[in-house]
PDB file of C-alpha atoms in Angstrom:
ATOM      1  CA  MET P   1      74.278 -24.234  15.807  1.00  0.00           C
ATOM      2  CA  GLN P   2      73.670 -20.731  14.363  1.00  0.00           C
ATOM      3  CA  LYS P   3      75.304 -18.970  11.471  1.00  0.00           C
ATOM      4  CA  LYS P   4      74.129 -15.388  12.382  1.00  0.00           C
ATOM      5  CA  LEU P   5      75.533 -15.924  15.863  1.00  0.00           C
ATOM      6  CA  LYS P   6      78.925 -16.835  14.489  1.00  0.00           C
ATOM      7  CA  ASP P   7      78.960 -13.782  12.280  1.00  0.00           C
ATOM      8  CA  ARG P   8      78.135 -11.498  15.108  1.00  0.00           C
ATOM      9  CA  LEU P   9      80.674 -13.293  17.324  1.00  0.00           C
ATOM     10  CA  ASP P  10      83.352 -12.513  14.716  1.00  0.00           C
ATOM     11  CA  VAL P  11      82.423  -8.822  14.569  1.00  0.00           C
ATOM     12  CA  PHE P  12      82.339  -8.697  18.421  1.00  0.00           C
ATOM     13  CA  VAL P  13      85.793 -10.335  18.848  1.00  0.00           C
ATOM     14  CA  ASP P  14      87.293  -8.062  16.085  1.00  0.00           C
ATOM     15  CA  ALA P  15      85.812  -4.951  17.970  1.00  0.00           C
ATOM     16  CA  ILE P  16      87.120  -6.085  21.351  1.00  0.00           C
ATOM     17  CA  ILE P  17      90.677  -6.782  20.003  1.00  0.00           C
ATOM     18  CA  ALA P  18      90.761  -3.344  18.399  1.00  0.00           C
ATOM     19  CA  ILE P  19      89.736  -1.580  21.713  1.00  0.00           C
ATOM     20  CA  LEU P  20      92.338  -3.609  23.549  1.00  0.00           C
ATOM     21  CA  ILE P  21      95.117  -2.478  21.419  1.00  0.00           C
ATOM     22  CA  THR P  22      94.021   1.061  21.612  1.00  0.00           C
ATOM     23  CA  VAL P  23      93.829   0.897  25.463  1.00  0.00           C
ATOM     24  CA  MET P  24      97.201  -0.610  25.633  1.00  0.00           C
ATOM     25  CA  VAL P  25      98.618   2.388  23.859  1.00  0.00           C
ATOM     26  CA  LEU P  26      96.864   4.879  25.924  1.00  0.00           C
ATOM     27  CA  GLU P  27      97.931   3.227  29.093  1.00  0.00           C
ATOM     28  CA  LEU P  28     101.707   3.329  28.312  1.00  0.00           C
ATOM     29  CA  PRO P  29     103.322   5.160  31.273  1.00  0.00           C
ATOM     30  CA  ILE P  30     105.347   8.073  30.193  1.00  0.00           C
ATOM     31  CA  GLU P  31     107.655   9.877  32.660  1.00  0.00           C
ATOM     32  CA  ILE P  32     108.369  13.561  32.428  1.00  0.00           C
ATOM     33  CA  THR P  33     110.492  14.995  35.112  1.00  0.00           C
ATOM     34  CA  ASN P  34     111.236  18.885  35.110  1.00  0.00           C
ATOM     35  CA  GLY P  35     110.183  19.064  31.485  1.00  0.00           C
ATOM     36  CA  VAL P  36     112.594  16.143  30.488  1.00  0.00           C
ATOM     37  CA  LEU P  37     111.373  12.952  28.996  1.00  0.00           C
ATOM     38  CA  ASN P  38     112.588   9.791  30.555  1.00  0.00           C
ATOM     39  CA  TYR P  39     113.684   7.968  27.322  1.00  0.00           C
ATOM     40  CA  GLN P  40     114.663   4.903  29.005  1.00  0.00           C
ATOM     41  CA  SER P  41     111.336   4.568  30.693  1.00  0.00           C
ATOM     42  CA  LEU P  42     109.572   5.314  27.314  1.00  0.00           C
ATOM     43  CA  PHE P  43     111.467   2.598  25.305  1.00  0.00           C
ATOM     44  CA  THR P  44     110.925   0.234  28.086  1.00  0.00           C
ATOM     45  CA  ALA P  45     107.199   0.798  28.088  1.00  0.00           C
ATOM     46  CA  ILE P  46     107.202   0.507  24.292  1.00  0.00           C
ATOM     47  CA  GLY P  47     108.955  -2.875  24.575  1.00  0.00           C
ATOM     48  CA  ILE P  48     106.472  -4.254  26.990  1.00  0.00           C
ATOM     49  CA  TYR P  49     103.708  -2.982  24.898  1.00  0.00           C
ATOM     50  CA  ALA P  50     105.133  -4.899  21.885  1.00  0.00           C
ATOM     51  CA  VAL P  51     104.828  -8.139  24.092  1.00  0.00           C
ATOM     52  CA  SER P  52     101.064  -7.667  24.520  1.00  0.00           C
ATOM     53  CA  PHE P  53     100.590  -6.387  21.017  1.00  0.00           C
ATOM     54  CA  CYS P  54     102.209  -9.523  19.406  1.00  0.00           C
ATOM     55  CA  PHE P  55     100.224 -11.625  21.748  1.00  0.00           C
ATOM     56  CA  ILE P  56      96.891  -9.962  20.972  1.00  0.00           C
ATOM     57  CA  ALA P  57      97.710  -9.798  17.116  1.00  0.00           C
ATOM     58  CA  ASN P  58      98.612 -13.429  17.088  1.00  0.00           C
ATOM     59  CA  LEU P  59      95.444 -14.355  19.011  1.00  0.00           C
ATOM     60  CA  TRP P  60      93.336 -12.436  16.550  1.00  0.00           C
ATOM     61  CA  TYR P  61      95.005 -13.983  13.449  1.00  0.00           C
ATOM     62  CA  GLN P  62      94.659 -17.566  14.949  1.00  0.00           C
ATOM     63  CA  HIS P  63      91.059 -16.840  15.885  1.00  0.00           C
ATOM     64  CA  ALA P  64      90.193 -15.554  12.448  1.00  0.00           C
ATOM     65  CA  VAL P  65      91.946 -18.601  10.697  1.00  0.00           C
ATOM     66  CA  ILE P  66      90.158 -21.147  12.744  1.00  0.00           C
ATOM     67  CA  PHE P  67      86.730 -19.512  12.797  1.00  0.00           C
ATOM     68  CA  ASN P  68      86.967 -19.464   9.043  1.00  0.00           C
ATOM     69  CA  GLU P  69      86.808 -23.144   8.954  1.00  0.00           C
ATOM     70  CA  VAL P  70      83.176 -23.007  10.238  1.00  0.00           C
ATOM     71  CA  GLU P  71      79.927 -21.505   9.186  1.00  0.00           C
ATOM     72  CA  LYS P  72      78.024 -22.051  12.359  1.00  0.00           C
ATOM     73  CA  VAL P  73      79.104 -22.289  16.044  1.00  0.00           C
ATOM     74  CA  SER P  74      77.322 -23.971  19.074  1.00  0.00           C
ATOM     75  CA  ASN P  75      76.203 -22.043  22.042  1.00  0.00           C
ATOM     76  CA  GLY P  76      78.838 -23.834  24.149  1.00  0.00           C
ATOM     77  CA  LEU P  77      81.616 -22.646  21.838  1.00  0.00           C
ATOM     78  CA  VAL P  78      80.325 -19.127  22.012  1.00  0.00           C
ATOM     79  CA  VAL P  79      80.548 -19.300  25.842  1.00  0.00           C
ATOM     80  CA  VAL P  80      84.083 -20.478  25.850  1.00  0.00           C
ATOM     81  CA  ASP P  81      84.933 -17.836  23.325  1.00  0.00           C
ATOM     82  CA  LEU P  82      83.495 -15.098  25.395  1.00  0.00           C
ATOM     83  CA  ILE P  83      85.431 -16.305  28.396  1.00  0.00           C
ATOM     84  CA  LEU P  84      88.561 -16.255  26.174  1.00  0.00           C
ATOM     85  CA  ILE P  85      87.852 -12.567  25.369  1.00  0.00           C
ATOM     86  CA  PHE P  86      87.254 -11.845  29.075  1.00  0.00           C
ATOM     87  CA  PHE P  87      90.808 -12.926  29.876  1.00  0.00           C
ATOM     88  CA  ALA P  88      92.190 -11.403  26.732  1.00  0.00           C
ATOM     89  CA  SER P  89      90.634  -8.085  27.919  1.00  0.00           C
ATOM     90  CA  LEU P  90      92.884  -8.108  31.054  1.00  0.00           C
ATOM     91  CA  ILE P  91      95.962  -7.922  28.965  1.00  0.00           C
ATOM     92  CA  PRO P  92      96.187  -4.183  29.001  1.00  0.00           C
ATOM     93  CA  THR P  93      96.052  -3.987  32.812  1.00  0.00           C
ATOM     94  CA  PHE P  94      98.670  -6.763  33.197  1.00  0.00           C
ATOM     95  CA  THR P  95     100.655  -5.090  30.669  1.00  0.00           C
ATOM     96  CA  ARG P  96     100.470  -1.684  32.505  1.00  0.00           C
ATOM     97  CA  LEU P  97     101.556  -3.561  35.726  1.00  0.00           C
ATOM     98  CA  MET P  98     104.836  -4.955  34.095  1.00  0.00           C
ATOM     99  CA  ALA P  99     105.469  -1.613  32.417  1.00  0.00           C
ATOM    100  CA  ILE P 100     105.249   0.314  35.923  1.00  0.00           C
ATOM    101  CA  ASP P 101     107.275  -2.338  37.735  1.00  0.00           C
ATOM    102  CA  THR P 102     108.862  -5.240  36.029  1.00  0.00           C
ATOM    103  CA  ASN P 103     109.435  -7.794  38.796  1.00  0.00           C
ATOM    104  CA  SER P 104     108.793 -11.339  39.540  1.00  0.00           C
ATOM    105  CA  MET P 105     105.160 -10.986  40.582  1.00  0.00           C
ATOM    106  CA  THR P 106     103.991  -8.883  37.710  1.00  0.00           C
ATOM    107  CA  VAL P 107     105.783 -11.077  35.040  1.00  0.00           C
ATOM    108  CA  VAL P 108     104.381 -14.216  36.767  1.00  0.00           C
ATOM    109  CA  MET P 109     100.861 -12.705  36.696  1.00  0.00           C
ATOM    110  CA  TYR P 110     101.300 -11.980  33.116  1.00  0.00           C
ATOM    111  CA  GLY P 111     102.439 -15.430  32.333  1.00  0.00           C
ATOM    112  CA  VAL P 112      99.443 -16.978  34.087  1.00  0.00           C
ATOM    113  CA  LEU P 113      96.995 -14.923  32.044  1.00  0.00           C
ATOM    114  CA  ASP P 114      98.840 -15.994  28.981  1.00  0.00           C
ATOM    115  CA  LEU P 115      98.568 -19.652  30.040  1.00  0.00           C
ATOM    116  CA  ILE P 116      94.876 -19.311  30.656  1.00  0.00           C
ATOM    117  CA  ILE P 117      94.243 -17.741  27.286  1.00  0.00           C
ATOM    118  CA  SER P 118      96.363 -20.337  25.476  1.00  0.00           C
ATOM    119  CA  VAL P 119      94.622 -23.279  27.227  1.00  0.00           C
ATOM    120  CA  LEU P 120      90.999 -21.691  26.369  1.00  0.00           C
ATOM    121  CA  PHE P 121      92.012 -21.105  22.743  1.00  0.00           C
ATOM    122  CA  ARG P 122      93.389 -24.546  22.282  1.00  0.00           C
ATOM    123  CA  ARG P 123      90.178 -25.900  23.546  1.00  0.00           C
ATOM    124  CA  ILE P 124      88.267 -23.775  20.970  1.00  0.00           C
ATOM    125  CA  VAL P 125      90.482 -24.996  18.118  1.00  0.00           C
ATOM    126  CA  ARG P 126      90.213 -28.628  19.244  1.00  0.00           C
ATOM    127  CA  SER P 127      86.405 -28.291  19.360  1.00  0.00           C
ATOM    128  CA  ILE P 128      86.139 -26.714  15.872  1.00  0.00           C
ATOM    129  CA  VAL P 129      88.623 -29.286  14.136  1.00  0.00           C
ATOM    130  CA  HIS P 130      86.795 -32.225  15.739  1.00  0.00           C
ATOM    131  CA  ASP P 131      83.307 -30.873  14.836  1.00  0.00           C
ATOM    132  CA  LYS P 132      84.211 -30.258  11.240  1.00  0.00           C
ATOM    133  CA  TYR P 133      85.752 -33.755  10.696  1.00  0.00           C
ATOM    134  CA  THR P 134      84.434 -37.258  11.715  1.00  0.00           C
ATOM    135  CA  ASP P 135      87.290 -39.512  12.424  1.00  0.00           C
ATOM    136  CA  LYS P 136      88.769 -38.600  15.946  1.00  0.00           C
ATOM    137  CA  ASP P 137      92.156 -40.192  15.509  1.00  0.00           C
ATOM    138  CA  ASP P 138      92.549 -38.744  12.047  1.00  0.00           C
ATOM    139  CA  MET P 139      91.623 -35.221  13.311  1.00  0.00           C
ATOM    140  CA  ARG P 140      93.992 -35.552  16.305  1.00  0.00           C
ATOM    141  CA  LYS P 141      96.907 -36.187  13.853  1.00  0.00           C
ATOM    142  CA  LEU P 142      95.763 -33.389  11.613  1.00  0.00           C
ATOM    143  CA  TYR P 143      95.615 -31.090  14.685  1.00  0.00           C
ATOM    144  CA  ASN P 144      99.236 -32.039  15.526  1.00  0.00           C
ATOM    145  CA  VAL P 145     100.364 -31.519  11.686  1.00  0.00           C
ATOM    146  CA  ILE P 146      98.635 -28.118  11.553  1.00  0.00           C
ATOM    147  CA  TYR P 147      99.589 -26.648  14.904  1.00  0.00           C
ATOM    148  CA  GLY P 148     102.686 -28.758  15.760  1.00  0.00           C
ATOM    149  CA  ARG P 149     103.942 -30.168  18.911  1.00  0.00           C
ATOM    150  CA  ALA P 150     106.736 -27.719  19.150  1.00  0.00           C
ATOM    151  CA  PHE P 151     107.626 -27.020  22.889  1.00  0.00           C
ATOM    152  CA  TYR P 152     107.939 -23.372  22.454  1.00  0.00           C
ATOM    153  CA  GLU P 153     104.293 -23.053  21.161  1.00  0.00           C
ATOM    154  CA  SER P 154     102.546 -25.107  23.597  1.00  0.00           C
ATOM    155  CA  TRP P 155     100.814 -24.268  26.833  1.00  0.00           C
ATOM    156  CA  VAL P 156     103.626 -26.112  28.546  1.00  0.00           C
ATOM    157  CA  SER P 157     106.037 -23.317  27.481  1.00  0.00           C
ATOM    158  CA  TYR P 158     104.057 -20.654  29.381  1.00  0.00           C
ATOM    159  CA  ALA P 159     104.007 -22.743  32.392  1.00  0.00           C
ATOM    160  CA  VAL P 160     107.851 -23.062  32.220  1.00  0.00           C
ATOM    161  CA  LEU P 161     108.117 -19.302  31.520  1.00  0.00           C
ATOM    162  CA  ILE P 162     106.151 -18.627  34.639  1.00  0.00           C
ATOM    163  CA  VAL P 163     108.637 -20.489  36.783  1.00  0.00           C
ATOM    164  CA  ILE P 164     111.610 -18.755  34.890  1.00  0.00           C
ATOM    165  CA  GLY P 165     109.784 -15.429  35.365  1.00  0.00           C
ATOM    166  CA  TYR P 166     109.811 -15.841  39.176  1.00  0.00           C
ATOM    167  CA  PHE P 167     113.543 -16.032  39.305  1.00  0.00           C
ATOM    168  CA  LEU P 168     114.467 -14.133  36.092  1.00  0.00           C
ATOM    169  CA  PRO P 169     111.752 -11.794  35.179  1.00  0.00           C
ATOM    170  CA  LYS P 170     113.506  -9.695  32.474  1.00  0.00           C
ATOM    171  CA  PHE P 171     114.665 -12.894  30.684  1.00  0.00           C
ATOM    172  CA  SER P 172     111.270 -14.353  30.798  1.00  0.00           C
ATOM    173  CA  LEU P 173     109.855 -11.133  29.427  1.00  0.00           C
ATOM    174  CA  ILE P 174     112.076 -11.387  26.373  1.00  0.00           C
ATOM    175  CA  LEU P 175     110.715 -14.931  25.722  1.00  0.00           C
ATOM    176  CA  PHE P 176     107.268 -13.697  26.071  1.00  0.00           C
ATOM    177  CA  ILE P 177     108.230 -11.411  23.172  1.00  0.00           C
ATOM    178  CA  ILE P 178     109.707 -14.138  21.018  1.00  0.00           C
ATOM    179  CA  ILE P 179     107.026 -16.669  21.387  1.00  0.00           C
ATOM    180  CA  PRO P 180     104.114 -14.792  19.868  1.00  0.00           C
ATOM    181  CA  ILE P 181     106.250 -13.314  17.032  1.00  0.00           C
ATOM    182  CA  ARG P 182     107.507 -16.758  16.041  1.00  0.00           C
ATOM    183  CA  SER P 183     104.005 -18.227  16.364  1.00  0.00           C
ATOM    184  CA  PHE P 184     102.533 -15.384  14.253  1.00  0.00           C
ATOM    185  CA  ILE P 185     105.026 -16.004  11.452  1.00  0.00           C
ATOM    186  CA  ARG P 186     104.685 -19.648  11.335  1.00  0.00           C
ATOM    187  CA  HIS P 187     100.903 -19.572  11.324  1.00  0.00           C
ATOM    188  CA  ALA P 188     100.809 -17.110   8.639  1.00  0.00           C
ATOM    189  CA  ALA P 189     103.040 -19.375   6.462  1.00  0.00           C
ATOM    190  CA  ASP P 190     101.059 -22.535   7.332  1.00  0.00           C
ATOM    191  CA  ASN P 191      97.545 -20.981   6.642  1.00  0.00           C
ATOM    192  CA  GLU P 192      97.483 -22.185   3.070  1.00  0.00           C
ATOM    193  CA  GLU P 193      98.572 -25.714   4.107  1.00  0.00           C
ATOM    194  CA  PHE P 194      95.624 -25.663   6.590  1.00  0.00           C
ATOM    195  CA  ASN P 195      93.116 -24.795   3.943  1.00  0.00           C
ATOM    196  CA  ASP P 196      94.633 -27.376   1.508  1.00  0.00           C
ATOM    197  CA  ILE P 197      94.298 -30.219   4.148  1.00  0.00           C
ATOM    198  CA  GLY P 198      90.727 -29.271   4.662  1.00  0.00           C
ATOM    199  CA  ASP P 199      89.861 -30.288   1.103  1.00  0.00           C
ATOM    200  CA  LEU P 200      91.538 -33.753   1.281  1.00  0.00           C
ATOM    201  CA  GLY P 201      89.609 -36.884   1.251  1.00  0.00           C
ATOM    202  CA  SER P 202      90.016 -39.401   4.107  1.00  0.00           C
ATOM    203  CA  HIS P 203      92.557 -41.489   2.333  1.00  0.00           C
ATOM    204  CA  GLY P 204      94.567 -38.240   1.303  1.00  0.00           C
ATOM    205  CA  ARG P 205      94.539 -36.938   4.953  1.00  0.00           C
ATOM    206  CA  GLU P 206      95.802 -40.230   6.248  1.00  0.00           C
ATOM    207  CA  ALA P 207      98.541 -40.317   3.586  1.00  0.00           C
ATOM    208  CA  PHE P 208      99.589 -36.836   4.395  1.00  0.00           C
ATOM    209  CA  VAL P 209      99.720 -37.289   8.287  1.00  0.00           C
ATOM    210  CA  ASN P 210     101.772 -40.516   7.879  1.00  0.00           C
ATOM    211  CA  LEU P 211     104.460 -38.600   6.018  1.00  0.00           C
ATOM    212  CA  SER P 212     107.765 -37.773   8.057  1.00  0.00           C
ATOM    213  CA  ALA P 213     108.565 -34.226   9.017  1.00  0.00           C
ATOM    214  CA  SER P 214     111.041 -33.929   6.129  1.00  0.00           C
ATOM    215  CA  GLN P 215     108.609 -35.417   3.620  1.00  0.00           C
ATOM    216  CA  ARG P 216     105.915 -32.974   4.766  1.00  0.00           C
ATOM    217  CA  ARG P 217     108.316 -30.051   4.287  1.00  0.00           C
ATOM    218  CA  LEU P 218     109.204 -31.346   0.786  1.00  0.00           C
ATOM    219  CA  PHE P 219     105.526 -31.819   0.049  1.00  0.00           C
ATOM    220  CA  LYS P 220     104.724 -28.240   1.212  1.00  0.00           C
ATOM    221  CA  ARG P 221     107.516 -26.875  -0.968  1.00  0.00           C
ATOM    222  CA  LEU P 222     106.273 -28.742  -4.188  1.00  0.00           C
ATOM    223  CA  ALA P 223     102.701 -27.728  -3.520  1.00  0.00           C
ATOM    224  CA  HIS P 224     103.816 -24.009  -2.830  1.00  0.00           C
ATOM    225  CA  ASP P 225     105.754 -24.201  -6.257  1.00  0.00           C
ATOM    226  CA  TYR P 226     102.682 -25.578  -7.896  1.00  0.00           C
ATOM    227  CA  ARG P 227     100.398 -22.898  -6.622  1.00  0.00           C
ATOM    228  CA  ASN P 228     102.653 -20.161  -7.709  1.00  0.00           C
ATOM    229  CA  ARG P 229     102.999 -21.747 -11.088  1.00  0.00           C
ATOM    230  CA  THR P 230      99.062 -21.960 -11.535  1.00  0.00           C
ATOM    231  CA  ARG P 231      98.802 -18.294 -10.564  1.00  0.00           C
ATOM    232  CA  THR P 232     101.376 -17.307 -13.076  1.00  0.00           C
ATOM    233  CA  ILE P 233      99.996 -19.037 -16.050  1.00  0.00           C
ATOM    234  CA  GLY P 234      96.408 -18.044 -15.395  1.00  0.00           C
ATOM    235  CA  SER P 235      93.402 -19.909 -16.698  1.00  0.00           C
ATOM    236  CA  ASN P 236      94.973 -21.450 -19.781  1.00  0.00           C
ATOM    237  CA  PRO P 237      93.538 -25.146 -19.657  1.00  0.00           C
ATOM    238  CA  GLU P 238      96.588 -26.704 -21.287  1.00  0.00           C
ATOM    239  CA  ALA P 239      99.069 -24.949 -19.087  1.00  0.00           C
ATOM    240  CA  GLN P 240      97.012 -25.783 -16.033  1.00  0.00           C
ATOM    241  CA  LYS P 241      96.963 -29.520 -17.106  1.00  0.00           C
ATOM    242  CA  GLN P 242     100.798 -29.566 -17.623  1.00  0.00           C
ATOM    243  CA  ALA P 243     101.330 -27.902 -14.279  1.00  0.00           C
ATOM    244  CA  TRP P 244      99.314 -30.548 -12.641  1.00  0.00           C
ATOM    245  CA  GLN P 245     100.992 -33.412 -14.422  1.00  0.00           C
ATOM    246  CA  ASP P 246     104.457 -31.991 -13.488  1.00  0.00           C
ATOM    247  CA  PHE P 247     103.408 -31.664  -9.904  1.00  0.00           C
ATOM    248  CA  SER P 248     101.962 -35.182  -9.783  1.00  0.00           C
ATOM    249  CA  GLN P 249     105.200 -36.591 -11.224  1.00  0.00           C
ATOM    250  CA  GLN P 250     107.283 -34.763  -8.798  1.00  0.00           C
ATOM    251  CA  VAL P 251     105.231 -36.051  -5.832  1.00  0.00           C
ATOM    252  CA  GLU P 252     105.293 -39.587  -7.178  1.00  0.00           C
ATOM    253  CA  LYS P 253     109.086 -39.419  -7.820  1.00  0.00           C
ATOM    254  CA  GLU P 254     110.184 -37.540  -4.662  1.00  0.00           C
ATOM    255  CA  LEU P 255     107.612 -39.116  -2.147  1.00  0.00           C
ATOM    256  CA  ASN P 256     106.609 -42.316  -3.933  1.00  0.00           C
ATOM    257  CA  LEU P 257     103.081 -41.184  -3.308  1.00  0.00           C
ATOM    258  CA  SER P 258     100.125 -40.470  -5.709  1.00  0.00           C
ATOM    259  CA  ALA P 259      99.487 -36.691  -5.751  1.00  0.00           C
ATOM    260  CA  ALA P 260      95.649 -37.299  -6.327  1.00  0.00           C
ATOM    261  CA  ASP P 261      95.654 -39.289  -2.972  1.00  0.00           C
ATOM    262  CA  VAL P 262      97.315 -36.559  -1.031  1.00  0.00           C
ATOM    263  CA  MET P 263      95.710 -33.382  -2.321  1.00  0.00           C
ATOM    264  CA  LYS P 264      92.488 -32.785  -4.175  1.00  0.00           C
ATOM    265  CA  TRP P 265      92.514 -29.389  -5.816  1.00  0.00           C
ATOM    266  CA  SER P 266      88.988 -28.304  -6.643  1.00  0.00           C
ATOM    267  CA  HIS P 267      89.704 -26.899 -10.149  1.00  0.00           C
ATOM    268  CA  GLN P 268      91.796 -29.932 -10.958  1.00  0.00           C
ATOM    269  CA  ASP P 269      89.194 -32.350  -9.910  1.00  0.00           C
ATOM    270  CA  HIS P 270      86.610 -30.498 -12.090  1.00  0.00           C
ATOM    271  CA  HIS P 271      89.019 -30.616 -15.078  1.00  0.00           C
ATOM    272  CA  GLN P 272      89.623 -34.308 -14.533  1.00  0.00           C
ATOM    273  CA  GLY P 273      85.999 -34.966 -14.273  1.00  0.00           C
ATOM    274  CA  ARG P 274      85.361 -33.472 -17.632  1.00  0.00           C
ATOM    275  CA  GLU P 275      88.058 -35.576 -19.164  1.00  0.00           C
ATOM    276  CA  ARG P 276      86.409 -38.654 -17.720  1.00  0.00           C
ATOM    277  CA  ASP P 277      83.090 -37.748 -19.130  1.00  0.00           C
TER     278      ASP P 277
END
């Protein structure tokens, strides 16, 4: 594994994605007949561009989040990532095809491309998560907790949209817009949770993944409130200690679970270590 290679890969991916977005804008078809701009064609092209932009932006965000979890990457992972970027670089071409003629074939082709990219990216994510952690079963549970099993965000959804796109291309096109936007918003909100889970001990991770969906939502809300409170009170040690105690009591009361077993905050561990000394 090589750290410098990972850093250069990050820069390369960022540059390629920036170029892709630029090319998509430049290739938008604009029809001007007898000096009159066809506004319907223009707004249709912009809408189709929005599909690809959201998809590429979401891919960049998720790529940045998951690669922040590692300092080094293997040669095999680099190869898979380059293959992913190759297929992602075809997005502008397929976007232009849909913009010129939105029909069953162009929408299906776009859907197939999205499906390939989705499968490749999920393989990369799985590889990173499993390389970072040791227990395979535990990491599979965490993978599901972090990225979810929601139908509309899985590769299965793209396969279904391909079928729908063959019969109802415009309807499928609308769903291609909704999915990346929904996915982007959700992953932005869950990023802090992903970072927190990475700091848990094995017992804490097991306790977290065994919570029900409603309990996890409650825990996320309590943890979010705790983070906001610590940011507000600053570095006051007494206030920080009180905030942690209140958070612990809430978790124990609402979830019947020790907060220390669920989440290990680095600054709190340090504070508690000094108290034990």
